[in-house]
PDB file of C-alpha atoms in Angstrom:
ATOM      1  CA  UNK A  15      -2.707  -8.744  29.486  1.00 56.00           C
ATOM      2  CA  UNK A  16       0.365  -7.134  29.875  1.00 47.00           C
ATOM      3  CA  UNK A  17       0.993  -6.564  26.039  1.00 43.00           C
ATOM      4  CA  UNK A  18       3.236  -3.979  25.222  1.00 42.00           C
ATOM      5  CA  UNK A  19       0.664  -0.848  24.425  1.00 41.00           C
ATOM      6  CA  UNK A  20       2.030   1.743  22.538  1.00 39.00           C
ATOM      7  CA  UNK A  21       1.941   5.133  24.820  1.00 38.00           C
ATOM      8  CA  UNK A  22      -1.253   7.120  24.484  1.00 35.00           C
ATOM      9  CA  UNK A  23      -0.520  10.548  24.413  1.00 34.00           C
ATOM     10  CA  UNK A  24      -4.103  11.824  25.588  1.00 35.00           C
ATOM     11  CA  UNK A  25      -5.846  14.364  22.867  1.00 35.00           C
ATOM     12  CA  UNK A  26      -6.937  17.887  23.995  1.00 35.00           C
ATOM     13  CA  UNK A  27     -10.549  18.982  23.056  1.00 35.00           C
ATOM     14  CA  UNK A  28     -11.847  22.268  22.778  1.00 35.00           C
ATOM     15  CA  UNK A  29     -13.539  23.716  26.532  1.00 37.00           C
ATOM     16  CA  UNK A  30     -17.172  24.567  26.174  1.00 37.00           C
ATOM     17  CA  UNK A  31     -17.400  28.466  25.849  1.00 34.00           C
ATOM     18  CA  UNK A  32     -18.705  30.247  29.209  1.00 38.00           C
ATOM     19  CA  UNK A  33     -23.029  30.242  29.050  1.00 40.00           C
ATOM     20  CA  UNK A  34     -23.235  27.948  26.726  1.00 38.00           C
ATOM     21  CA  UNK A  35     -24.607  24.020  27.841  1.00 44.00           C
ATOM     22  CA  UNK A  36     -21.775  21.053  27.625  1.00 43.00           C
ATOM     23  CA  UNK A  37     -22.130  19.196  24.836  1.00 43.00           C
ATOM     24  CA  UNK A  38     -23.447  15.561  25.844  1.00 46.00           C
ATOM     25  CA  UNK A  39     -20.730  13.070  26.406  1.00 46.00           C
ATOM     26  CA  UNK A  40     -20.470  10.961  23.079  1.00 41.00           C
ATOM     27  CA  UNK A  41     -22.007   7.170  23.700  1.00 40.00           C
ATOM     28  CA  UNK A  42     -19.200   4.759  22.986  1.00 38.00           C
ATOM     29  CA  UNK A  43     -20.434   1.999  20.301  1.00 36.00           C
ATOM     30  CA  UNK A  44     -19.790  -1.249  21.195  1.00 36.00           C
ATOM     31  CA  UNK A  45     -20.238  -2.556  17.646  1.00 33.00           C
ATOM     32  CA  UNK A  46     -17.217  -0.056  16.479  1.00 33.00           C
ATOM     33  CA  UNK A  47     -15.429  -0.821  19.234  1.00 38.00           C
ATOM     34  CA  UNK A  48     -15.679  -4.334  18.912  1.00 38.00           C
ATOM     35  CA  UNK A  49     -14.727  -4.088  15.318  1.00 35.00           C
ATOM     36  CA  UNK A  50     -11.317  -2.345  15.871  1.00 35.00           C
ATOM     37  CA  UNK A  51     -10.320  -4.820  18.751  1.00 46.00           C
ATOM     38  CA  UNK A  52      -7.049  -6.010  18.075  1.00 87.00           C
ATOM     39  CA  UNK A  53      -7.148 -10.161  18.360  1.00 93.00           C
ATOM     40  CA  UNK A  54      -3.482 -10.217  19.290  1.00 93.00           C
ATOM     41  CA  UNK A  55      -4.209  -7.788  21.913  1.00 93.00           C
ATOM     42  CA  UNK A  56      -7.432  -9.875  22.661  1.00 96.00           C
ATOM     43  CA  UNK A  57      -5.043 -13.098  23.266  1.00 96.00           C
ATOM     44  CA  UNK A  58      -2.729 -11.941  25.312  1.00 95.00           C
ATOM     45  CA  UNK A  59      -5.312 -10.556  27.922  1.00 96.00           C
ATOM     46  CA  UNK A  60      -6.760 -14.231  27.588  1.00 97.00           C
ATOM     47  CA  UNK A  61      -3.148 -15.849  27.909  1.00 97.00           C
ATOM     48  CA  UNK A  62      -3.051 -13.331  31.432  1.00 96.00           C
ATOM     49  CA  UNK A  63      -5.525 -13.920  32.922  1.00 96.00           C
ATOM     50  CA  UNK A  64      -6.012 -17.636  32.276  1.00 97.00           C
ATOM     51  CA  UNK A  65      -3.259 -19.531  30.910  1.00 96.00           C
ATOM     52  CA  UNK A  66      -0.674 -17.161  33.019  1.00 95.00           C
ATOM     53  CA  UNK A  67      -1.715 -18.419  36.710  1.00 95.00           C
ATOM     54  CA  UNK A  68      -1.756 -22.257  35.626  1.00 93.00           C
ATOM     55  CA  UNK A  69       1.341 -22.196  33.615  1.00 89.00           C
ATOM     56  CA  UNK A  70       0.566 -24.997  31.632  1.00 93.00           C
ATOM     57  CA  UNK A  71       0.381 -25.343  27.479  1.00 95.00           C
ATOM     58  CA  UNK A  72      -2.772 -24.896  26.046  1.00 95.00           C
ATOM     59  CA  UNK A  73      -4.013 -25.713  22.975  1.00 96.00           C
ATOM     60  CA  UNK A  74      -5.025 -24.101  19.608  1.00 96.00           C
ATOM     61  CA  UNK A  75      -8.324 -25.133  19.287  1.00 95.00           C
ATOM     62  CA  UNK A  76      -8.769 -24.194  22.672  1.00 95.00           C
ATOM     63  CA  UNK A  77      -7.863 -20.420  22.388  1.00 96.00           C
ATOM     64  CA  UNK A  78      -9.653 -20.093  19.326  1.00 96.00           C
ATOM     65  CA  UNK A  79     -12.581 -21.609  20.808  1.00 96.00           C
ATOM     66  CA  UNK A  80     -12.418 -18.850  23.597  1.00 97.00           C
ATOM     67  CA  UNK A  81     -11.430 -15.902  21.342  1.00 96.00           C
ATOM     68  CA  UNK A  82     -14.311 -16.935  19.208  1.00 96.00           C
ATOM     69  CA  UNK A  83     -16.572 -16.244  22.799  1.00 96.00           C
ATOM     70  CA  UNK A  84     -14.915 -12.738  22.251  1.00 95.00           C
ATOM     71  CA  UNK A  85     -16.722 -12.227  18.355  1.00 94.00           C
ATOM     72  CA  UNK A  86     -12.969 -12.868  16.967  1.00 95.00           C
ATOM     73  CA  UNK A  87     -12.847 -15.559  13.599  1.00 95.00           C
ATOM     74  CA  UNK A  88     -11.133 -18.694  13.696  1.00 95.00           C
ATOM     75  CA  UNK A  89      -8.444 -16.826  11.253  1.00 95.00           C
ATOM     76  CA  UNK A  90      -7.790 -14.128  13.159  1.00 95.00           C
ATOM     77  CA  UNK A  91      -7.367 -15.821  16.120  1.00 95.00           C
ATOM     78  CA  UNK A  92      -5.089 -18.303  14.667  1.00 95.00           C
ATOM     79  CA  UNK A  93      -3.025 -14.929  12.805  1.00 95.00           C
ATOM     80  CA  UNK A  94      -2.926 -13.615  16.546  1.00 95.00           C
ATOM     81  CA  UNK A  95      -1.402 -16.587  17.544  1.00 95.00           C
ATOM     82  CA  UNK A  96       1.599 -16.516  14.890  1.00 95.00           C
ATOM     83  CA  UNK A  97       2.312 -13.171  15.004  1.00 94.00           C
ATOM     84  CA  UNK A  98       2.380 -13.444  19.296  1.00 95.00           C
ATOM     85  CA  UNK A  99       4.888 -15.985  18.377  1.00 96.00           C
ATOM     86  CA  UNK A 100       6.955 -14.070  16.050  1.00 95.00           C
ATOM     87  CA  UNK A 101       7.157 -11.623  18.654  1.00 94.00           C
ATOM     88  CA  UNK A 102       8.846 -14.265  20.983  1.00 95.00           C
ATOM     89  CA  UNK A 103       5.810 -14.481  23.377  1.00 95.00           C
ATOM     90  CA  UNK A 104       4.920 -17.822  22.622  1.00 96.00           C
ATOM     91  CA  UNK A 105       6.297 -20.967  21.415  1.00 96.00           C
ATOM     92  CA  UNK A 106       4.064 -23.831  19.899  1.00 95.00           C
ATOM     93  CA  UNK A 107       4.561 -27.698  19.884  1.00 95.00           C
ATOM     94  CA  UNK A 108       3.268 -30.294  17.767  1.00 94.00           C
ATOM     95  CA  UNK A 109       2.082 -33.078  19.778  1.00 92.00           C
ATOM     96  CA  UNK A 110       0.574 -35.999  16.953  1.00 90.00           C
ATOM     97  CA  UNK A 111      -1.780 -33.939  14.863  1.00 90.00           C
ATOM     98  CA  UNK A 112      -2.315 -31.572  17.653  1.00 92.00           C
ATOM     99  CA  UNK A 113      -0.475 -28.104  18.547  1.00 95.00           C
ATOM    100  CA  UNK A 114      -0.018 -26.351  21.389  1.00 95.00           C
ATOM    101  CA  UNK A 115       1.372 -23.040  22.784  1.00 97.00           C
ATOM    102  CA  UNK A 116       3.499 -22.074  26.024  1.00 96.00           C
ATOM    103  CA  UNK A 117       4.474 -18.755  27.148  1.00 96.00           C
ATOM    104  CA  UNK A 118       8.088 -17.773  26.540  1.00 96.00           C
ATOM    105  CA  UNK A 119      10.331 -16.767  29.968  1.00 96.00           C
ATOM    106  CA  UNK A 120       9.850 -13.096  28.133  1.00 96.00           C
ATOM    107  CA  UNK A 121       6.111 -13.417  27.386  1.00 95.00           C
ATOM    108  CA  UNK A 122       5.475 -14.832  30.838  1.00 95.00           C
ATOM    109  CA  UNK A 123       7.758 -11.915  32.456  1.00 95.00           C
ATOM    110  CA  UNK A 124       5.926  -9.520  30.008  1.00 93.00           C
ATOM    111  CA  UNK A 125       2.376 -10.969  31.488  1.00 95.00           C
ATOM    112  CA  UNK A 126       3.248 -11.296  35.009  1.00 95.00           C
ATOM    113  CA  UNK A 127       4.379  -7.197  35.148  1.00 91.00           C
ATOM    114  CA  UNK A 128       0.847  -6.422  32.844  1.00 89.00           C
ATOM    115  CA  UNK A 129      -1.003  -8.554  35.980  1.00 91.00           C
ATOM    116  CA  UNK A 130       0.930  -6.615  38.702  1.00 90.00           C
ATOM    117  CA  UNK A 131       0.038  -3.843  37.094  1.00 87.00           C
ATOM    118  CA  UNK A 132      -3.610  -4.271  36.291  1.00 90.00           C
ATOM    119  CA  UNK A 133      -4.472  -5.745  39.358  1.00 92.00           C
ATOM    120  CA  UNK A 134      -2.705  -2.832  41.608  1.00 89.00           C
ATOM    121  CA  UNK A 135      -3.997  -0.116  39.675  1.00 89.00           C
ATOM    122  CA  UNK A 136      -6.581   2.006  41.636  1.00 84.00           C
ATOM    123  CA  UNK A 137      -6.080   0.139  44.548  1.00 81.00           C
ATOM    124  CA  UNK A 138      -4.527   3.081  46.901  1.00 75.00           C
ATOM    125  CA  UNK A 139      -5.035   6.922  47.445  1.00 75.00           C
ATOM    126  CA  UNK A 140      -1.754   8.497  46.589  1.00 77.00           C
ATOM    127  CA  UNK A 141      -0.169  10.435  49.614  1.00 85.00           C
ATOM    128  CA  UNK A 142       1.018  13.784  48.393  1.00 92.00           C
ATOM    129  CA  UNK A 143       3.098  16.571  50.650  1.00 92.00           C
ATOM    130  CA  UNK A 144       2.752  19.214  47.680  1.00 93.00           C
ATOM    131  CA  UNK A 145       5.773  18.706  46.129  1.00 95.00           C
ATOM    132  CA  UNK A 146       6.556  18.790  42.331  1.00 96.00           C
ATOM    133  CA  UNK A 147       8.818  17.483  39.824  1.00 96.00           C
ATOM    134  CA  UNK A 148       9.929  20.003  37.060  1.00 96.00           C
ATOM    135  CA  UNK A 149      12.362  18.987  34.048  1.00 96.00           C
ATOM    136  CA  UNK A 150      13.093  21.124  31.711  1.00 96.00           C
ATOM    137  CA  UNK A 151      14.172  19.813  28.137  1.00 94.00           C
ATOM    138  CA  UNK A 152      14.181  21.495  24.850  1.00 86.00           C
ATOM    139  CA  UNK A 153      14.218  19.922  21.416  1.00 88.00           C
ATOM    140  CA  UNK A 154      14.585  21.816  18.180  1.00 83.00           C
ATOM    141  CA  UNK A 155      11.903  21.842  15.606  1.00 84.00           C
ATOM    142  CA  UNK A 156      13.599  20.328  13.132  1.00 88.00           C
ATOM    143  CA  UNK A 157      13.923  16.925  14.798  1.00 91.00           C
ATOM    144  CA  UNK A 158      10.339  16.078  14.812  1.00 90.00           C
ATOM    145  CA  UNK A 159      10.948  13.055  15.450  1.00 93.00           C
ATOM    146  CA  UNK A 160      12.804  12.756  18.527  1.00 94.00           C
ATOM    147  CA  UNK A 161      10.596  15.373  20.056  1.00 91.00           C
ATOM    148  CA  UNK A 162       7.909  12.995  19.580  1.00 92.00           C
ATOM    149  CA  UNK A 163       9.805  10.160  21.367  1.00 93.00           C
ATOM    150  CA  UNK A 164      10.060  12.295  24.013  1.00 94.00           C
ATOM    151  CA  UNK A 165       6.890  13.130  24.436  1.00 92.00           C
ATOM    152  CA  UNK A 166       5.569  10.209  23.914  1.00 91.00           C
ATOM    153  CA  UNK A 167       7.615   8.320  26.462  1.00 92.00           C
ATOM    154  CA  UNK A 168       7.204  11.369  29.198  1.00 94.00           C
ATOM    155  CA  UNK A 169       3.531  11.005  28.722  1.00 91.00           C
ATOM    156  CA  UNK A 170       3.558   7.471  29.415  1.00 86.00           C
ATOM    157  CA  UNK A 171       5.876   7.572  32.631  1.00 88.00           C
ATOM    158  CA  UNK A 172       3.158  10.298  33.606  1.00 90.00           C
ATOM    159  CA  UNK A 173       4.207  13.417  32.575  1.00 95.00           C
ATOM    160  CA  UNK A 174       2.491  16.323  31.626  1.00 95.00           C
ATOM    161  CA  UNK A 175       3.406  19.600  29.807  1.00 95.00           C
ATOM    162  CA  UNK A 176       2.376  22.860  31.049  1.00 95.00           C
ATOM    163  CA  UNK A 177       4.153  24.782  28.184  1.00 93.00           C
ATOM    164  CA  UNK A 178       6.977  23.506  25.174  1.00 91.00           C
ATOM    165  CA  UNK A 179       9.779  21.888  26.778  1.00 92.00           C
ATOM    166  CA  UNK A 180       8.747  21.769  30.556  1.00 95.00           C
ATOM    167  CA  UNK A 181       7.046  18.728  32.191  1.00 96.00           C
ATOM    168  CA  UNK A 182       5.711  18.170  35.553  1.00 96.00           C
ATOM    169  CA  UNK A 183       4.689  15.641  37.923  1.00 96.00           C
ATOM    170  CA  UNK A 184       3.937  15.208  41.354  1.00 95.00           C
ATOM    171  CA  UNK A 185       5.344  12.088  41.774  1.00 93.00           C
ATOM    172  CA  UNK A 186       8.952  12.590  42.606  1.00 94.00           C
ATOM    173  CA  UNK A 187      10.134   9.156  42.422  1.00 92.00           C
ATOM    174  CA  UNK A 188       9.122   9.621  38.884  1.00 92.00           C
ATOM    175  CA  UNK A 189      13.360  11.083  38.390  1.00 93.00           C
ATOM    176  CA  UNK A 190      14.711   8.218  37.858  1.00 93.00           C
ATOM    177  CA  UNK A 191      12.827   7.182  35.318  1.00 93.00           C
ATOM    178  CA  UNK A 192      13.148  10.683  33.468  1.00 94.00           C
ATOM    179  CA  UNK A 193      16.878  10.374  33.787  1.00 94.00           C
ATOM    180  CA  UNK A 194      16.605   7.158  31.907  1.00 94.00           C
ATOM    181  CA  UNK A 195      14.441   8.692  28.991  1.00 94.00           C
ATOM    182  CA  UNK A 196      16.550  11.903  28.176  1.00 94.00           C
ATOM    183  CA  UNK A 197      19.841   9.798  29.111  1.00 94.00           C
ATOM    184  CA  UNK A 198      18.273   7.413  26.424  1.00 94.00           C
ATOM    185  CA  UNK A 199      17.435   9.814  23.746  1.00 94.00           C
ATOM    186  CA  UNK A 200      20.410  11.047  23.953  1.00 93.00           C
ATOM    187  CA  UNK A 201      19.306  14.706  25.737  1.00 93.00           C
ATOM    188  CA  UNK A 202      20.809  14.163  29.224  1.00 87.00           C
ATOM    189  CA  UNK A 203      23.471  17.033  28.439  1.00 88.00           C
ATOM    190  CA  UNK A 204      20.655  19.810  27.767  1.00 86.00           C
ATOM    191  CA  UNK A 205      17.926  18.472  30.734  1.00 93.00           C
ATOM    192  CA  UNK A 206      17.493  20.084  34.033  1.00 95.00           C
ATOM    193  CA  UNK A 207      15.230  18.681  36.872  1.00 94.00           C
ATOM    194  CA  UNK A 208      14.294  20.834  39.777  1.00 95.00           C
ATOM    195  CA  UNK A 209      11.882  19.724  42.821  1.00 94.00           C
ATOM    196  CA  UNK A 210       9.638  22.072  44.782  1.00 92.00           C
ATOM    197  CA  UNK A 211       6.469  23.615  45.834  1.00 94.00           C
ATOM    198  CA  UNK A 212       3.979  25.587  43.746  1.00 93.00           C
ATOM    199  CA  UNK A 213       4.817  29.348  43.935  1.00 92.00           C
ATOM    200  CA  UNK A 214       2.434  32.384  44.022  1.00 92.00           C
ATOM    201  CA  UNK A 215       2.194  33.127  40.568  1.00 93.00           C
ATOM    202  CA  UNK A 216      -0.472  32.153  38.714  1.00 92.00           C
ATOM    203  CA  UNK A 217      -2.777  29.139  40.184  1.00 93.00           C
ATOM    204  CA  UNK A 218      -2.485  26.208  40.060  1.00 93.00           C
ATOM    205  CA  UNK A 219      -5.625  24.148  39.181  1.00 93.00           C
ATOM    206  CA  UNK A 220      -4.499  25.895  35.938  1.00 94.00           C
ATOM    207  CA  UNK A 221      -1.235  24.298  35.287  1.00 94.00           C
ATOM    208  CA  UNK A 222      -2.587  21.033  35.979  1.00 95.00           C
ATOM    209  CA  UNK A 223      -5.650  21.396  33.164  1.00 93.00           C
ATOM    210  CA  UNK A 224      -2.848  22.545  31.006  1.00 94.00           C
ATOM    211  CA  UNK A 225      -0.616  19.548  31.694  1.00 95.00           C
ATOM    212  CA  UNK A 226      -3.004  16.780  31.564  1.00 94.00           C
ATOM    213  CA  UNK A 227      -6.527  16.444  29.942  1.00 92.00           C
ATOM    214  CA  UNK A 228      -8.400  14.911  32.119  1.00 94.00           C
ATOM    215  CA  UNK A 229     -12.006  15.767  30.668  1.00 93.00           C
ATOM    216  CA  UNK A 230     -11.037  13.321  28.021  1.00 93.00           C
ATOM    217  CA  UNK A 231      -9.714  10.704  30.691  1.00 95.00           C
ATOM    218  CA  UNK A 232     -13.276  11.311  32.395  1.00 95.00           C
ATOM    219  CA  UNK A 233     -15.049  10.498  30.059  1.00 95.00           C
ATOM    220  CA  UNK A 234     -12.947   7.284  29.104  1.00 96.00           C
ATOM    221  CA  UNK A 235     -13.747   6.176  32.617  1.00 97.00           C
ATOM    222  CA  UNK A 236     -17.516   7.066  32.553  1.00 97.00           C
ATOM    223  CA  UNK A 237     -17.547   4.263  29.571  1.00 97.00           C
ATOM    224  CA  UNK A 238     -15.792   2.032  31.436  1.00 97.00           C
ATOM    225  CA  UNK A 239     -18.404   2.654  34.500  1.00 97.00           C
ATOM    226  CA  UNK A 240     -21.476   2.824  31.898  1.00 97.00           C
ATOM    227  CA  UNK A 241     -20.466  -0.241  30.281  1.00 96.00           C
ATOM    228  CA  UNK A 242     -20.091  -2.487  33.270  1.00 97.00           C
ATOM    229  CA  UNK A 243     -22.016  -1.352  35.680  1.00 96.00           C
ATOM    230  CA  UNK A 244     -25.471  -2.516  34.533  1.00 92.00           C
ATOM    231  CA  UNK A 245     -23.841  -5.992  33.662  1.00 95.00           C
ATOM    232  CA  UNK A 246     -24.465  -9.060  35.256  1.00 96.00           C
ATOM    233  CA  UNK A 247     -24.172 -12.247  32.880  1.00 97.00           C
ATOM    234  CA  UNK A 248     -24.911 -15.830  33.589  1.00 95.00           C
ATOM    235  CA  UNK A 249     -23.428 -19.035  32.883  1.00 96.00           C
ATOM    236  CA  UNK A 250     -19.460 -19.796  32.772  1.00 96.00           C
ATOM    237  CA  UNK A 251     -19.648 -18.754  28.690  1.00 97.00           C
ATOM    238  CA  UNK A 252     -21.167 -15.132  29.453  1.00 97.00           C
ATOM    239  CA  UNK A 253     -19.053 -15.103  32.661  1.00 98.00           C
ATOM    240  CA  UNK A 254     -15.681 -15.610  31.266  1.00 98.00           C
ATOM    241  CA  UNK A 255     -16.343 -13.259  28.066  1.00 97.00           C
ATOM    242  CA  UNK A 256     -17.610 -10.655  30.541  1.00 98.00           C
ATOM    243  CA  UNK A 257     -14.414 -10.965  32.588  1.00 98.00           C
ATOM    244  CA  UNK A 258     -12.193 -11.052  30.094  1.00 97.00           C
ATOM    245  CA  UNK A 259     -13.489  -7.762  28.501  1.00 97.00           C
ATOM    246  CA  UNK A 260     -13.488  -5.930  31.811  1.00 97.00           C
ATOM    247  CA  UNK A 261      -9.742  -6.752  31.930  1.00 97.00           C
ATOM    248  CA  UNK A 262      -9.291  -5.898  28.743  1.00 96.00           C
ATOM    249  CA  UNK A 263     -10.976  -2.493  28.964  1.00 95.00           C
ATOM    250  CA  UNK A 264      -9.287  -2.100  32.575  1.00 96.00           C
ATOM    251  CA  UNK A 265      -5.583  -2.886  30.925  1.00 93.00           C
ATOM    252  CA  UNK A 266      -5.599   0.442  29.306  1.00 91.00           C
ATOM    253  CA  UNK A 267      -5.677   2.583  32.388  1.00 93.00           C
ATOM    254  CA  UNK A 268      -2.381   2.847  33.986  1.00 89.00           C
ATOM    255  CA  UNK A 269      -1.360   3.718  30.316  1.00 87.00           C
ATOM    256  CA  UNK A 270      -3.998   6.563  30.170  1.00 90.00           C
ATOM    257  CA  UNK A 271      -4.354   8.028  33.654  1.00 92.00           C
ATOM    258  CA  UNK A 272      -1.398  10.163  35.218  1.00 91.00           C
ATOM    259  CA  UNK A 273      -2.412   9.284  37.857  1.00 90.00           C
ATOM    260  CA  UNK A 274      -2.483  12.313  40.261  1.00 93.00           C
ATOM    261  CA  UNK A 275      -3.244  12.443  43.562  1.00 93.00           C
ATOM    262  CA  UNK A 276      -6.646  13.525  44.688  1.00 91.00           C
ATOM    263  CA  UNK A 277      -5.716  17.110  45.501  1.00 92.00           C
ATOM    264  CA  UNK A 278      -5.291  17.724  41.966  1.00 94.00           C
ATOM    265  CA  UNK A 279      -8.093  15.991  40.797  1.00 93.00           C
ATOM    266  CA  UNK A 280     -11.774  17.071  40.441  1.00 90.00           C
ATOM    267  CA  UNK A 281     -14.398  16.592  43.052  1.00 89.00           C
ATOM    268  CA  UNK A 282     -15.837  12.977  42.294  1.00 90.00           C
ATOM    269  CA  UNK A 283     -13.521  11.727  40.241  1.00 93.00           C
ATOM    270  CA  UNK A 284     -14.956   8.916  37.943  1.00 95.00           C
ATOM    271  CA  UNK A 285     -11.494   7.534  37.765  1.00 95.00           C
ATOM    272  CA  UNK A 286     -11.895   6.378  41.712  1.00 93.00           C
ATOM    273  CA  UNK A 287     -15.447   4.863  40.867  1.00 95.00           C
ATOM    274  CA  UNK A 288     -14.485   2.968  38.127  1.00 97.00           C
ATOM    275  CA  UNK A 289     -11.611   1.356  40.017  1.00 95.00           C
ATOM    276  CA  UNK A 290     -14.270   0.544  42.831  1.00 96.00           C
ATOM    277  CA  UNK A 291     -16.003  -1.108  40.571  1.00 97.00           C
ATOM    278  CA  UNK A 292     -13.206  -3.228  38.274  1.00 97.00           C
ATOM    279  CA  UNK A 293     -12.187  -4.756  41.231  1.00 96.00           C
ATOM    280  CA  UNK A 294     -15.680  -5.504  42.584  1.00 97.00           C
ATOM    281  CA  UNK A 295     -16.495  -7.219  39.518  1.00 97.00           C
ATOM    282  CA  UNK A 296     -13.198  -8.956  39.056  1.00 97.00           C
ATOM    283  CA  UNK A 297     -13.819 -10.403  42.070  1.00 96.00           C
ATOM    284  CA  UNK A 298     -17.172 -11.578  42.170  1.00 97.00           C
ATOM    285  CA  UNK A 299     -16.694 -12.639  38.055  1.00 98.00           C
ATOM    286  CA  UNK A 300     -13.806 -14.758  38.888  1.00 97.00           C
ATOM    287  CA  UNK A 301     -14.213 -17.832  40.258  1.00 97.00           C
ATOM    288  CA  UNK A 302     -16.747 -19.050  37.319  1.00 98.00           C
ATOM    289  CA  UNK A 303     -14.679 -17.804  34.837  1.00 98.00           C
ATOM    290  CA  UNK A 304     -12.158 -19.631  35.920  1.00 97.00           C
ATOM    291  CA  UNK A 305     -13.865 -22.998  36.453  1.00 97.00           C
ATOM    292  CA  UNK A 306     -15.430 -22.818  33.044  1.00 97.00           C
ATOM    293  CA  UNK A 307     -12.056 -22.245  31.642  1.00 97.00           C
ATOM    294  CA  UNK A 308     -10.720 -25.495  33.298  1.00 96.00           C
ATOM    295  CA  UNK A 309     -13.876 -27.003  32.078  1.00 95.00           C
ATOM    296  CA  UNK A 310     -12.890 -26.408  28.302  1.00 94.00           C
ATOM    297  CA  UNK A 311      -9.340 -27.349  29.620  1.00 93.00           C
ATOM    298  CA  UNK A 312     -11.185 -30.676  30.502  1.00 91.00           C
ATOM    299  CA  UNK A 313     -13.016 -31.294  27.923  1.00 90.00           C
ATOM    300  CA  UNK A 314     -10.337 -30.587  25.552  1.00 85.00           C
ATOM    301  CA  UNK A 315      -7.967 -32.687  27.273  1.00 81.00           C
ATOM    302  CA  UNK A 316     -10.505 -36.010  26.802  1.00 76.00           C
ATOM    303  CA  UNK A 317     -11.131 -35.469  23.683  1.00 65.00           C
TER     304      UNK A 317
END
């Protein structure tokens, strides 16, 4: 659950020309989608939102048994489980033939801030007086690199550009966190950070579609909504994997969404529907996912 994404630096895509019909918002495929899902990144929202609360070991056959629910192999799901390992998120121990795995103090740290996270997201309205926060930083061409780092790690804390080496955001306790990241790369001497309110040049609704793209965040939510909306599965197998995929899916939000406040936004925002309904569904899913895994818990335990 609270893996480590990288930073998603969201794509621009061309506006529809003026008189001309939108094109029609591309269907996600679920078979595609399914067969690029990362089983690592498949474990650890199991280990969150399952193993996490109990805080007890659990065994192999027992996450590959779930992971299987979620269309991943019994070798993949046992490669997840090494390389999670590797990584220092888990530790396993042999008990007779048997193994099983514990979160580390980091992995369970790593999963309890993921949790915070997911389950806060979308929660409240953001109260905004107006203000903005402006840092300027310039990087020259020829360091491609670090210019991506930036970037990269500015769009993640929520940044967006406007134009080359000028970010914004409206959340002003963002500073601290952009002192870290130039102070980090190493760019602290040549940044500059000023806080105010737009001026009277230029507009801007404008500066804000040139800072973030949100038709591509939209739409990203309007699969989220089409995808789950319509879903209602029953029995504790259907239950679980349908509640662990809505986490799943959900995970990637706070990543994705700058999360503005609803000044800046446009008029009914799919981003505010689709948290309605994540936590709707999280709620009402929960309990019998839960109970069925403590059932396989149980039945894995007397056997």
């Amino acid at each position: 659950m609270g893996e480590p994404a990288p930073p998603v630096t969201l794509g621009r895509r061309p506006k529809p020309r003026e008189g001309r019909p939108s094109a029609p918002r591309p269907t996600v495929s679920r078979r595609r989608e399914v067969s690029h899902a990362s089983a690592r990144s498949l474990l650890m929202t199991v280990l969150g939102e399952y193993a996490l609360p109990r805080d007890k070991p659990v065994w192999t056959s027992m996450l590959v048994e779930v992971l299987g629910i979620l269309d991943i192999e019994e070798k993949s799901a046992r490669q997840a489980l090494a390389r999670s390992a590797a990584e220092g998120w888990v530790v396993s121990e042999r008990v007779g033939r048997r193994v099983r795995w514990s979160l580390t103090p980091p992995g369970r740290r790593l999963l309890t801030e993921g949790a915070d996270r997911i389950y806060a997201f979308g929660r409240e309205e953001r109260r905004w007086n107006g203000q903005w926060l402006m840092l300027i930083v310039s990087v020259p061409e020829a360091k491609r690199d670090l210019r991506h780092r930036l970037r990269t790690r500015l769009t993640w804390a929520g940044f967006g550009s406007p134009v080359a080496g000028v970010w914004v955001s409206p959340d002003l306790s963002r500073q601290r966190e952009a002192q870290q990241i130039v102070s980090e790369l190493g760019l602290d001497a040549q940044a500059m950070s000023f806080t105010a309110a737009y001026g009277e040049v230029g507009e801007q609704e404008s500066m804000v579609a040139r800072s973030w793209d949100l038709t591509d965040l939209k739409d990203r939510y309007e699969d989220f909504i089409d995808r789950f909306t319509g879903l209602h599965p029953t029995g504790g197998r259907a239950v679980l994997r349908a509640q662990t995929e809505l986490v799943h899916e959900w995970r990637r939000f706070p990543f994705l969404d700058p999360q503005l406040p609803a000044e800046l936004l446009p008029a009914k925002w799919s981003g505010t529907k689709a948290a309605e309904l994540f936590h709707h569904k999280h709620v009402d899913w929960r309990p019998e996912a839960q109970q069925y895994w403590d059932d396989i818990v149980e039945a894995e335990e007397a056997g």
